[in-house]
Amino acid sequence: DYYCDANNVCGQSCAEIDIQEGNQFAWHTTLHTKKDHGGVGKGYGGGGPGWNGFRDWTSSSYGPGASCIDTKMPFQVEVAFPA
């Protein structure tokens, strides 16, 4: 057994999808190729005040009391990769 990811953490690089990296204030999904350490991402928040990456959501749509995903309440995430 071995672990691999796009950042070559354990000496093996591979493509990866970070489905949901987040907390109640920020959420991000990132697609990585084997050699693409930064990836291409979408989401809301995260990255700190100097972050200039993609932010497709706003605090009114994701976060505590938000209209789409209210993170004060449980919510489910479902992902499918149909052939």
PDB file of C-alpha atoms in Angstrom:
ATOM      1  CA  ASP A   1       0.000   0.000   0.000  1.00  0.00           C
ATOM      2  CA  TYR A   2       1.058   3.574  -0.607  1.00  0.00           C
ATOM      3  CA  TYR A   3      -0.445   7.022  -0.515  1.00  0.00           C
ATOM      4  CA  CYS A   4      -0.264   9.308  -3.528  1.00  0.00           C
ATOM      5  CA  ASP A   5      -1.481  12.804  -4.237  1.00  0.00           C
ATOM      6  CA  ALA A   6      -0.640  15.705  -6.536  1.00  0.00           C
ATOM      7  CA  ASN A   7       1.858  17.113  -4.029  1.00  0.00           C
ATOM      8  CA  ASN A   8       4.012  13.980  -3.929  1.00  0.00           C
ATOM      9  CA  VAL A   9       3.619  13.734  -0.124  1.00  0.00           C
ATOM     10  CA  CYS A  10       4.865  10.143   0.230  1.00  0.00           C
ATOM     11  CA  GLY A  11       7.031  10.020  -2.874  1.00  0.00           C
ATOM     12  CA  GLN A  12       4.233   9.110  -5.319  1.00  0.00           C
ATOM     13  CA  SER A  13       2.436  11.689  -7.465  1.00  0.00           C
ATOM     14  CA  CYS A  14      -0.991  11.054  -8.923  1.00  0.00           C
ATOM     15  CA  ALA A  15      -4.056  12.955 -10.051  1.00  0.00           C
ATOM     16  CA  GLU A  16      -6.476  13.743  -7.244  1.00  0.00           C
ATOM     17  CA  ILE A  17      -9.737  15.492  -6.527  1.00  0.00           C
ATOM     18  CA  ASP A  18     -10.156  17.289  -3.234  1.00  0.00           C
ATOM     19  CA  ILE A  19     -13.936  16.930  -3.045  1.00  0.00           C
ATOM     20  CA  GLN A  20     -14.632  19.204  -0.117  1.00  0.00           C
ATOM     21  CA  GLU A  21     -12.058  21.008   1.932  1.00  0.00           C
ATOM     22  CA  GLY A  22     -13.828  23.335   4.283  1.00  0.00           C
ATOM     23  CA  ASN A  23     -15.414  24.405   7.514  1.00  0.00           C
ATOM     24  CA  GLN A  24     -18.526  26.404   8.383  1.00  0.00           C
ATOM     25  CA  PHE A  25     -17.096  29.568   6.800  1.00  0.00           C
ATOM     26  CA  ALA A  26     -15.220  28.317   3.723  1.00  0.00           C
ATOM     27  CA  TRP A  27     -15.485  25.504   1.201  1.00  0.00           C
ATOM     28  CA  HIS A  28     -13.270  24.577  -1.735  1.00  0.00           C
ATOM     29  CA  THR A  29     -13.031  21.791  -4.306  1.00  0.00           C
ATOM     30  CA  THR A  30      -9.815  21.345  -6.295  1.00  0.00           C
ATOM     31  CA  LEU A  31      -8.918  19.188  -9.304  1.00  0.00           C
ATOM     32  CA  HIS A  32      -5.248  18.235  -9.662  1.00  0.00           C
ATOM     33  CA  THR A  33      -3.348  16.477 -12.423  1.00  0.00           C
ATOM     34  CA  LYS A  34      -0.332  14.392 -11.485  1.00  0.00           C
ATOM     35  CA  LYS A  35       2.031  17.343 -11.896  1.00  0.00           C
ATOM     36  CA  ASP A  36      -0.334  20.197 -11.085  1.00  0.00           C
ATOM     37  CA  HIS A  37       0.354  21.008  -7.435  1.00  0.00           C
ATOM     38  CA  GLY A  38      -1.805  24.141  -7.305  1.00  0.00           C
ATOM     39  CA  GLY A  39      -4.808  22.659  -9.075  1.00  0.00           C
ATOM     40  CA  VAL A  40      -7.880  24.325 -10.458  1.00  0.00           C
ATOM     41  CA  GLY A  41     -10.428  25.092  -7.788  1.00  0.00           C
ATOM     42  CA  LYS A  42     -13.844  26.559  -7.089  1.00  0.00           C
ATOM     43  CA  GLY A  43     -15.608  27.373  -3.878  1.00  0.00           C
ATOM     44  CA  TYR A  44     -16.053  30.076  -1.291  1.00  0.00           C
ATOM     45  CA  GLY A  45     -13.616  31.676   1.114  1.00  0.00           C
ATOM     46  CA  GLY A  46     -10.399  30.147   2.362  1.00  0.00           C
ATOM     47  CA  GLY A  47      -6.848  31.071   1.508  1.00  0.00           C
ATOM     48  CA  GLY A  48      -6.588  34.088   3.777  1.00  0.00           C
ATOM     49  CA  PRO A  49      -6.904  37.788   2.963  1.00  0.00           C
ATOM     50  CA  GLY A  50      -4.252  37.662   0.210  1.00  0.00           C
ATOM     51  CA  TRP A  51      -5.973  34.797  -1.647  1.00  0.00           C
ATOM     52  CA  ASN A  52      -6.812  35.669  -5.245  1.00  0.00           C
ATOM     53  CA  GLY A  53      -8.189  32.266  -6.255  1.00  0.00           C
ATOM     54  CA  PHE A  54     -11.689  31.426  -7.370  1.00  0.00           C
ATOM     55  CA  ARG A  55     -14.624  32.290  -5.112  1.00  0.00           C
ATOM     56  CA  ASP A  56     -17.856  31.302  -6.828  1.00  0.00           C
ATOM     57  CA  TRP A  57     -20.001  31.420  -3.703  1.00  0.00           C
ATOM     58  CA  THR A  58     -20.774  34.269  -1.315  1.00  0.00           C
ATOM     59  CA  SER A  59     -21.427  34.347   2.414  1.00  0.00           C
ATOM     60  CA  SER A  60     -25.129  34.760   1.611  1.00  0.00           C
ATOM     61  CA  SER A  61     -25.140  31.366  -0.186  1.00  0.00           C
ATOM     62  CA  TYR A  62     -22.669  29.367   2.012  1.00  0.00           C
ATOM     63  CA  GLY A  63     -22.089  29.788   5.739  1.00  0.00           C
ATOM     64  CA  PRO A  64     -23.963  30.210   9.000  1.00  0.00           C
ATOM     65  CA  GLY A  65     -27.538  31.292   8.170  1.00  0.00           C
ATOM     66  CA  ALA A  66     -26.902  31.216   4.391  1.00  0.00           C
ATOM     67  CA  SER A  67     -29.708  30.730   1.874  1.00  0.00           C
ATOM     68  CA  CYS A  68     -28.299  27.723  -0.029  1.00  0.00           C
ATOM     69  CA  ILE A  69     -26.100  25.867   2.472  1.00  0.00           C
ATOM     70  CA  ASP A  70     -26.672  26.932   6.059  1.00  0.00           C
ATOM     71  CA  THR A  71     -23.655  25.475   7.850  1.00  0.00           C
ATOM     72  CA  LYS A  72     -25.400  25.731  11.215  1.00  0.00           C
ATOM     73  CA  MET A  73     -27.457  22.740   9.997  1.00  0.00           C
ATOM     74  CA  PRO A  74     -26.304  19.264   8.890  1.00  0.00           C
ATOM     75  CA  PHE A  75     -26.031  18.824   5.126  1.00  0.00           C
ATOM     76  CA  GLN A  76     -25.089  15.953   2.840  1.00  0.00           C
ATOM     77  CA  VAL A  77     -22.609  15.933  -0.016  1.00  0.00           C
ATOM     78  CA  GLU A  78     -22.971  13.458  -2.855  1.00  0.00           C
ATOM     79  CA  VAL A  79     -20.469  12.915  -5.660  1.00  0.00           C
ATOM     80  CA  ALA A  80     -20.789  10.637  -8.691  1.00  0.00           C
ATOM     81  CA  PHE A  81     -18.375   9.768 -11.489  1.00  0.00           C
ATOM     82  CA  PRO A  82     -20.552   7.994 -14.066  1.00  0.00           C
ATOM     83  CA  ALA A  83     -18.782   6.063 -16.776  1.00  0.00           C
TER      84      ALA A  83
END
